[in-house]
Short mmCIF file of N, CA and C in Angstrom, two decimals:
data_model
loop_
_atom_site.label_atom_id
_atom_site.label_comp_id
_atom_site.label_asym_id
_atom_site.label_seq_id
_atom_site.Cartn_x
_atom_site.Cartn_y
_atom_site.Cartn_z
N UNK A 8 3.02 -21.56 27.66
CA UNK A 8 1.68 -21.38 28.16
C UNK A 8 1.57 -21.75 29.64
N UNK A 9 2.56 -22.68 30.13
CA UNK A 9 1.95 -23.02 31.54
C UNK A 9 3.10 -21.78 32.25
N UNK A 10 4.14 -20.79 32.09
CA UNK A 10 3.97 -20.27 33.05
C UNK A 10 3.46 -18.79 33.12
N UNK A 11 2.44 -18.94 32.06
CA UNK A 11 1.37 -17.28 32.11
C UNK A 11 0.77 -17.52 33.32
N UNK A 12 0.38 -16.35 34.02
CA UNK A 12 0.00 -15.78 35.62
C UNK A 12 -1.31 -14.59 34.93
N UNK A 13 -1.05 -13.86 34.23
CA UNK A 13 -1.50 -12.29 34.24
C UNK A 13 -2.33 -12.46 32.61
N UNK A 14 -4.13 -12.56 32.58
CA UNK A 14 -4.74 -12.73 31.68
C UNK A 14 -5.56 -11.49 31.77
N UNK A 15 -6.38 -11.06 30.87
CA UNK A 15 -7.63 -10.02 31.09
C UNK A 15 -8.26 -10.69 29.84
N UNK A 16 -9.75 -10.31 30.28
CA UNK A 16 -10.63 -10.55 29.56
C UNK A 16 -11.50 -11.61 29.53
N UNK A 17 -12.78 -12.02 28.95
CA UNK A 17 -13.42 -13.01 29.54
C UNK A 17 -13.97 -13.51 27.77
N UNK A 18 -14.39 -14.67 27.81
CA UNK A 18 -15.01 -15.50 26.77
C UNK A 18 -14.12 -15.53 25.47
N UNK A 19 -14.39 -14.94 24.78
CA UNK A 19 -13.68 -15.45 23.21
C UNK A 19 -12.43 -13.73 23.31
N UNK A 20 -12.71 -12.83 23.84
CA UNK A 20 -11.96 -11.84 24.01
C UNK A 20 -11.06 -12.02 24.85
N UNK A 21 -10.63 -13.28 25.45
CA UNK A 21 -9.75 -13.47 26.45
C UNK A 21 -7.62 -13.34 26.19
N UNK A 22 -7.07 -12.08 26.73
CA UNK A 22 -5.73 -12.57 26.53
C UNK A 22 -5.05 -12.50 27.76
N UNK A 23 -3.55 -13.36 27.50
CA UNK A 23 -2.72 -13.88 28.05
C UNK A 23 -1.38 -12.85 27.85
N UNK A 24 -0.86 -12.60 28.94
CA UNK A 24 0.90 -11.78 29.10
C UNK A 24 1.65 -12.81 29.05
N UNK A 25 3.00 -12.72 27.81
CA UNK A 25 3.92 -13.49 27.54
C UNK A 25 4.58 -13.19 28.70
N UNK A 26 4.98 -14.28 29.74
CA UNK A 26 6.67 -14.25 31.02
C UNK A 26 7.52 -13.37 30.56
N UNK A 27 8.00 -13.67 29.36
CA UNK A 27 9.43 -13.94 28.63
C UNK A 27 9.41 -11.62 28.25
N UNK A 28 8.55 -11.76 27.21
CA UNK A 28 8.43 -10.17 26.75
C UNK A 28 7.37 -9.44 27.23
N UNK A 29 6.18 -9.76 28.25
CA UNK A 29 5.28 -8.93 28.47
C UNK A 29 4.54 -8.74 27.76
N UNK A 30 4.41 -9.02 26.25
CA UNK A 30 3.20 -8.97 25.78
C UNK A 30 1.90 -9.00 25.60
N UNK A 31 1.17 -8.68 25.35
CA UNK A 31 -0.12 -9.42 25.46
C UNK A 31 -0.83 -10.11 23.96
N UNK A 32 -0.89 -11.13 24.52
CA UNK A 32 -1.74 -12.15 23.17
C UNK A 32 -2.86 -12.41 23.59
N UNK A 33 -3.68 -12.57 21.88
CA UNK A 33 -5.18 -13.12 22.12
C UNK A 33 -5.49 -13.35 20.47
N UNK A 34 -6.70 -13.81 20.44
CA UNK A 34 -6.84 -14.84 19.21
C UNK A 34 -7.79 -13.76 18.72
N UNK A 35 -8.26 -13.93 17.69
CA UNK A 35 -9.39 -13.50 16.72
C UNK A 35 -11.28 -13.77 17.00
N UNK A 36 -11.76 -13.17 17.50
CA UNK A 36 -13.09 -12.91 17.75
C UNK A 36 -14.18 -13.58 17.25
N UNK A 37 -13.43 -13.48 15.87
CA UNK A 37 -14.72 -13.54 14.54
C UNK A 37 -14.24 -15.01 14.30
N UNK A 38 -12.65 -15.36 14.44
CA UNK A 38 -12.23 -16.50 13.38
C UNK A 38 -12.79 -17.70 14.95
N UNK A 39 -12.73 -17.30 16.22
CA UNK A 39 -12.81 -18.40 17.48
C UNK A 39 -14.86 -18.43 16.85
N UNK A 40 -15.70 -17.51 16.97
CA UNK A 40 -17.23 -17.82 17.29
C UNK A 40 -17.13 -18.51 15.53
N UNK A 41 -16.45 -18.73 14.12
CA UNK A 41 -16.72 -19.06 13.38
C UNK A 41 -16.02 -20.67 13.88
N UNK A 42 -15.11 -20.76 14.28
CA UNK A 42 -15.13 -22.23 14.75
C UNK A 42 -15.86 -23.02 15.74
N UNK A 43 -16.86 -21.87 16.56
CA UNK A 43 -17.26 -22.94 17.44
C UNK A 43 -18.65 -22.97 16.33
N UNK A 44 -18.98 -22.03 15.70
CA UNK A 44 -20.66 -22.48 14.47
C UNK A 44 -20.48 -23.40 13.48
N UNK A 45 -19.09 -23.50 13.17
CA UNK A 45 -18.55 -24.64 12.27
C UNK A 45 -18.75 -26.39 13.00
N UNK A 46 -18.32 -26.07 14.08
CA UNK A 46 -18.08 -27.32 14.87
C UNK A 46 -19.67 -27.49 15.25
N UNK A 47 -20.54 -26.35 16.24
CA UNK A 47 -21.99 -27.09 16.43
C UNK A 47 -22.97 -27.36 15.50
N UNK A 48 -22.35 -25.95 14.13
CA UNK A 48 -23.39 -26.49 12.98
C UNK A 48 -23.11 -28.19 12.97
N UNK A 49 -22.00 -28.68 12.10
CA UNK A 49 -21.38 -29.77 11.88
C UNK A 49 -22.21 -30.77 12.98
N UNK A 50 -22.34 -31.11 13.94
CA UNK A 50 -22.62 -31.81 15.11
C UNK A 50 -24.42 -31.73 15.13
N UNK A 51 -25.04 -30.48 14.99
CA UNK A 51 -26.06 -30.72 14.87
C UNK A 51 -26.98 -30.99 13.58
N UNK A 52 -26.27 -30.95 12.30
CA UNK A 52 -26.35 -31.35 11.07
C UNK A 52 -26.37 -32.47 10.74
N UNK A 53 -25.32 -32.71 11.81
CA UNK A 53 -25.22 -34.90 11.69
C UNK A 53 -26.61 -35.29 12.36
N UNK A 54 -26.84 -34.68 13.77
CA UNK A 54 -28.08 -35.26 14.65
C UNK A 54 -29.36 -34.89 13.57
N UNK A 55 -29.66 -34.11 13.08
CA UNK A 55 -31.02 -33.92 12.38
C UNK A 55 -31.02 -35.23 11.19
N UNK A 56 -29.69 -35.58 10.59
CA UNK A 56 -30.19 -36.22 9.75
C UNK A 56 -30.23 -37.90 9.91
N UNK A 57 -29.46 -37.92 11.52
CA UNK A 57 -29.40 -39.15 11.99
C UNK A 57 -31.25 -39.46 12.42
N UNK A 58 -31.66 -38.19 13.09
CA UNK A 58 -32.87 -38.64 13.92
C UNK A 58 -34.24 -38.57 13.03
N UNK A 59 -33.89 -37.18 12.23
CA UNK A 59 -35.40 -36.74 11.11
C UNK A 59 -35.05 -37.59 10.14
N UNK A 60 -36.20 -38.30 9.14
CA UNK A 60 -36.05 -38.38 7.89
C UNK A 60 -35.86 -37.35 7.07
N UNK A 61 -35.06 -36.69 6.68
CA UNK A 61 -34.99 -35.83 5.65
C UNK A 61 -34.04 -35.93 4.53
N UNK A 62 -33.92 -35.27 3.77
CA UNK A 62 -33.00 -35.84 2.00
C UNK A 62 -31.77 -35.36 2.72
N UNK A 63 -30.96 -36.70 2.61
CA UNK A 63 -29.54 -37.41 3.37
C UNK A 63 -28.54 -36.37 2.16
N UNK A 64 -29.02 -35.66 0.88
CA UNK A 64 -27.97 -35.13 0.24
C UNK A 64 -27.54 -33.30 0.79
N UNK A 65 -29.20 -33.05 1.41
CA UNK A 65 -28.91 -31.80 2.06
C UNK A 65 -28.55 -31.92 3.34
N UNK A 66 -28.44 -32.59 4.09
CA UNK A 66 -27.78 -32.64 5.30
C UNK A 66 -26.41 -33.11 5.19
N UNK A 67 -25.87 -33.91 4.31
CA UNK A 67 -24.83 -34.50 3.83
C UNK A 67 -24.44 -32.73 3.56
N UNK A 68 -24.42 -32.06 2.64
CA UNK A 68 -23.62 -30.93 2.36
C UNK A 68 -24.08 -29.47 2.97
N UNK A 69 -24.95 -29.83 4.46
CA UNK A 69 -24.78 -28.42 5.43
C UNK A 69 -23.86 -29.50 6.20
N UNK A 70 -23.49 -30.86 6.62
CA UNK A 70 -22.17 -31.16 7.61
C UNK A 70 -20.91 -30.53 6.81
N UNK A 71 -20.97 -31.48 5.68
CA UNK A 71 -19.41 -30.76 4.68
C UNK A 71 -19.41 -29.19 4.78
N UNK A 72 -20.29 -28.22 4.75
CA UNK A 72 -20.27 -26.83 4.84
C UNK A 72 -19.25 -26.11 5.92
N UNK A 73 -20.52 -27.06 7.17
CA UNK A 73 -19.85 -26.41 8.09
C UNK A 73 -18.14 -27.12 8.87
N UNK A 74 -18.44 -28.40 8.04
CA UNK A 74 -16.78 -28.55 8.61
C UNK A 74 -16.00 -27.98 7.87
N UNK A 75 -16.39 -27.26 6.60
CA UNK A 75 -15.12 -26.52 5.72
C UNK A 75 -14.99 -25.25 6.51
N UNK A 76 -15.99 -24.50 7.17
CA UNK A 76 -15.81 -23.65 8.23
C UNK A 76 -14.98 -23.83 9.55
N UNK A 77 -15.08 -24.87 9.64
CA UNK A 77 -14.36 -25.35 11.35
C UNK A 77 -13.17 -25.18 10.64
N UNK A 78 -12.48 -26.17 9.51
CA UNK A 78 -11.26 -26.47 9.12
C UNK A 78 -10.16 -25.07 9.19
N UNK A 79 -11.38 -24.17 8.07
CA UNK A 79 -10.54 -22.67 7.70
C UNK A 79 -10.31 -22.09 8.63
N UNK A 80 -11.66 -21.63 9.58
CA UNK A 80 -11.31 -20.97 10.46
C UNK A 80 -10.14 -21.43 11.87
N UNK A 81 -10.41 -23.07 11.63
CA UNK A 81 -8.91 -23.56 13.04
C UNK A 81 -7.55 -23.25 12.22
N UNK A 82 -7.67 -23.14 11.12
CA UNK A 82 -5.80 -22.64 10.17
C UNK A 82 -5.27 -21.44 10.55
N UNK A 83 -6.80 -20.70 10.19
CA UNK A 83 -6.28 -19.14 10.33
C UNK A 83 -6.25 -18.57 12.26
N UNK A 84 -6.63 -19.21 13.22
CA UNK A 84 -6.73 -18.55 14.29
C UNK A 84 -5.36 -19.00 15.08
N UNK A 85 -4.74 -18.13 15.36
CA UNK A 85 -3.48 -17.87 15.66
C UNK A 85 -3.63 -17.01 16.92
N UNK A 86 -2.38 -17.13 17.95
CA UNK A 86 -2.15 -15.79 18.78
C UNK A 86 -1.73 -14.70 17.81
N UNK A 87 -2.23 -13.54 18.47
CA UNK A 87 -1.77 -12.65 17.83
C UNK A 87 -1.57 -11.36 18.68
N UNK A 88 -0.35 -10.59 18.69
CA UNK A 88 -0.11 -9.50 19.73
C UNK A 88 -0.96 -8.19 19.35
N UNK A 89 -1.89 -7.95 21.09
CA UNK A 89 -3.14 -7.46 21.13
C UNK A 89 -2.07 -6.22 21.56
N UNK A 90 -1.35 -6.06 22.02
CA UNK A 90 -0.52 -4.79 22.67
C UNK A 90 1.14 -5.40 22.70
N UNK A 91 1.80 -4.62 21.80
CA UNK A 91 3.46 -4.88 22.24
C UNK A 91 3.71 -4.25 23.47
N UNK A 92 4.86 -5.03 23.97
CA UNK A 92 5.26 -4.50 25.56
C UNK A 92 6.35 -3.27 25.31
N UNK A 93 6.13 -2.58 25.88
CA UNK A 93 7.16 -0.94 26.28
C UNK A 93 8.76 -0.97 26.55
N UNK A 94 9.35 -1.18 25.47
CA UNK A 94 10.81 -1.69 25.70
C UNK A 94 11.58 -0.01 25.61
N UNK A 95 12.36 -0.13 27.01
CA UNK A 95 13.10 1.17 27.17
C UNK A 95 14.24 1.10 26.57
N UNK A 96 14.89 2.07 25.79
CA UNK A 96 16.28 1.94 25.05
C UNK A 96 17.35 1.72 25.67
N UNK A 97 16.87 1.64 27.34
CA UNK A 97 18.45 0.89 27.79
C UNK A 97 18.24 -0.35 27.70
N UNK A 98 17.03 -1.32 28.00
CA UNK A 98 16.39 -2.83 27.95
C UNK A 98 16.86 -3.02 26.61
N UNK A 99 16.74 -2.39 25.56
CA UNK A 99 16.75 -2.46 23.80
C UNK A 99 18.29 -2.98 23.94
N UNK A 100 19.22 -2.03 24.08
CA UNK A 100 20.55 -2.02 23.95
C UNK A 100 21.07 -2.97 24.48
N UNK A 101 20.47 -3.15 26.03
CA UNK A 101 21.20 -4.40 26.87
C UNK A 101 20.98 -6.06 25.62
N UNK A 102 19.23 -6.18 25.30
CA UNK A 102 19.23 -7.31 24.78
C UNK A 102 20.57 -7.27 23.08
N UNK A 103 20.50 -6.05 22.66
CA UNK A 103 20.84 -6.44 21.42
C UNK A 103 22.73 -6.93 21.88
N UNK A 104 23.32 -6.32 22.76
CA UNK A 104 24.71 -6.13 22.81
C UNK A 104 24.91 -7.70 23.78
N UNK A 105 23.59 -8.08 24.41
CA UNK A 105 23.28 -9.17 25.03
C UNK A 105 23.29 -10.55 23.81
N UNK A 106 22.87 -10.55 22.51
CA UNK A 106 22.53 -11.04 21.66
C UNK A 106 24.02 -11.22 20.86
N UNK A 107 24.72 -9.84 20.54
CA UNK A 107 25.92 -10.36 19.84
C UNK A 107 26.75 -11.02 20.82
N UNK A 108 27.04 -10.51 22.01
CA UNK A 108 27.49 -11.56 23.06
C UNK A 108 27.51 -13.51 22.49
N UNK A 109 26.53 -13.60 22.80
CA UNK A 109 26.06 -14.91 22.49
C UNK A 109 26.42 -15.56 21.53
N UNK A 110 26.19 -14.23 19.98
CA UNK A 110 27.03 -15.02 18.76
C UNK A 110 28.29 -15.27 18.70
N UNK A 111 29.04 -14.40 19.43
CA UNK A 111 30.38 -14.23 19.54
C UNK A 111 30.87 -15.58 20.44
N UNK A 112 29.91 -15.95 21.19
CA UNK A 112 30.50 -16.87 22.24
C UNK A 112 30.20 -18.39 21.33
N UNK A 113 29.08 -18.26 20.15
CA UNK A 113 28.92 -19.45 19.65
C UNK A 113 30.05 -20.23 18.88
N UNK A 114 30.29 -18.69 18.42
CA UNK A 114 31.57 -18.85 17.48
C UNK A 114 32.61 -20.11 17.30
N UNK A 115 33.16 -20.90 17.11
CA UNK A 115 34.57 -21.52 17.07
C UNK A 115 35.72 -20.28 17.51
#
């Protein structure tokens, strides 16, 4: 992550070009705005029932709600490749013949 240079996109649609393969990564839309409603529900669920009197068993299980939301949705949000990079069949060939190289050299 610290030596990405080349991002597009802005707010929760935001991705990043891998150095290494050119790729482009970016996270999930739906699973990032369900963690941040998980996390402010959660936060402002605690404040209503810290400040209002209201029945401590329904505010007690909209916090548990929405932290079971924060939880699921921080498991499942992952990078995920928004565009594979354009590998030419001489780049292909070089890495793979580049690759047995390597095993061969690991060898004993």
């Amino acid at each position: 992550m610290d030596n990405q240079v080349n991002h597009r996109g802005k707010g929760l649609g935001v991705e990043i070009q891998c150095p290494h393969c050119q790729a482009w990564l970016g996270r999930s839309r739906i699973l990032s705005g369900l963690k941040l409603v998980g996390f402010y529900g959660a936060v402002s669920a605690g404040l209503v029932g810290y400040f209002l009197e209201l029945d401590t068993r329904l505010v007690s299980l909209g916090m548990i709600l929405f932290a079971i939301v924060l939880a699921v949705s921080h498991l499942m949000d992952h990078l995920l490749v928004t565009q594979a990079p354009e590998i030419s069949s001489a780049r292909a060939l070089r890495q793979v013949s580049e690759r047995k190289r390597q095993a061969r050299d690991a060898e004993p």
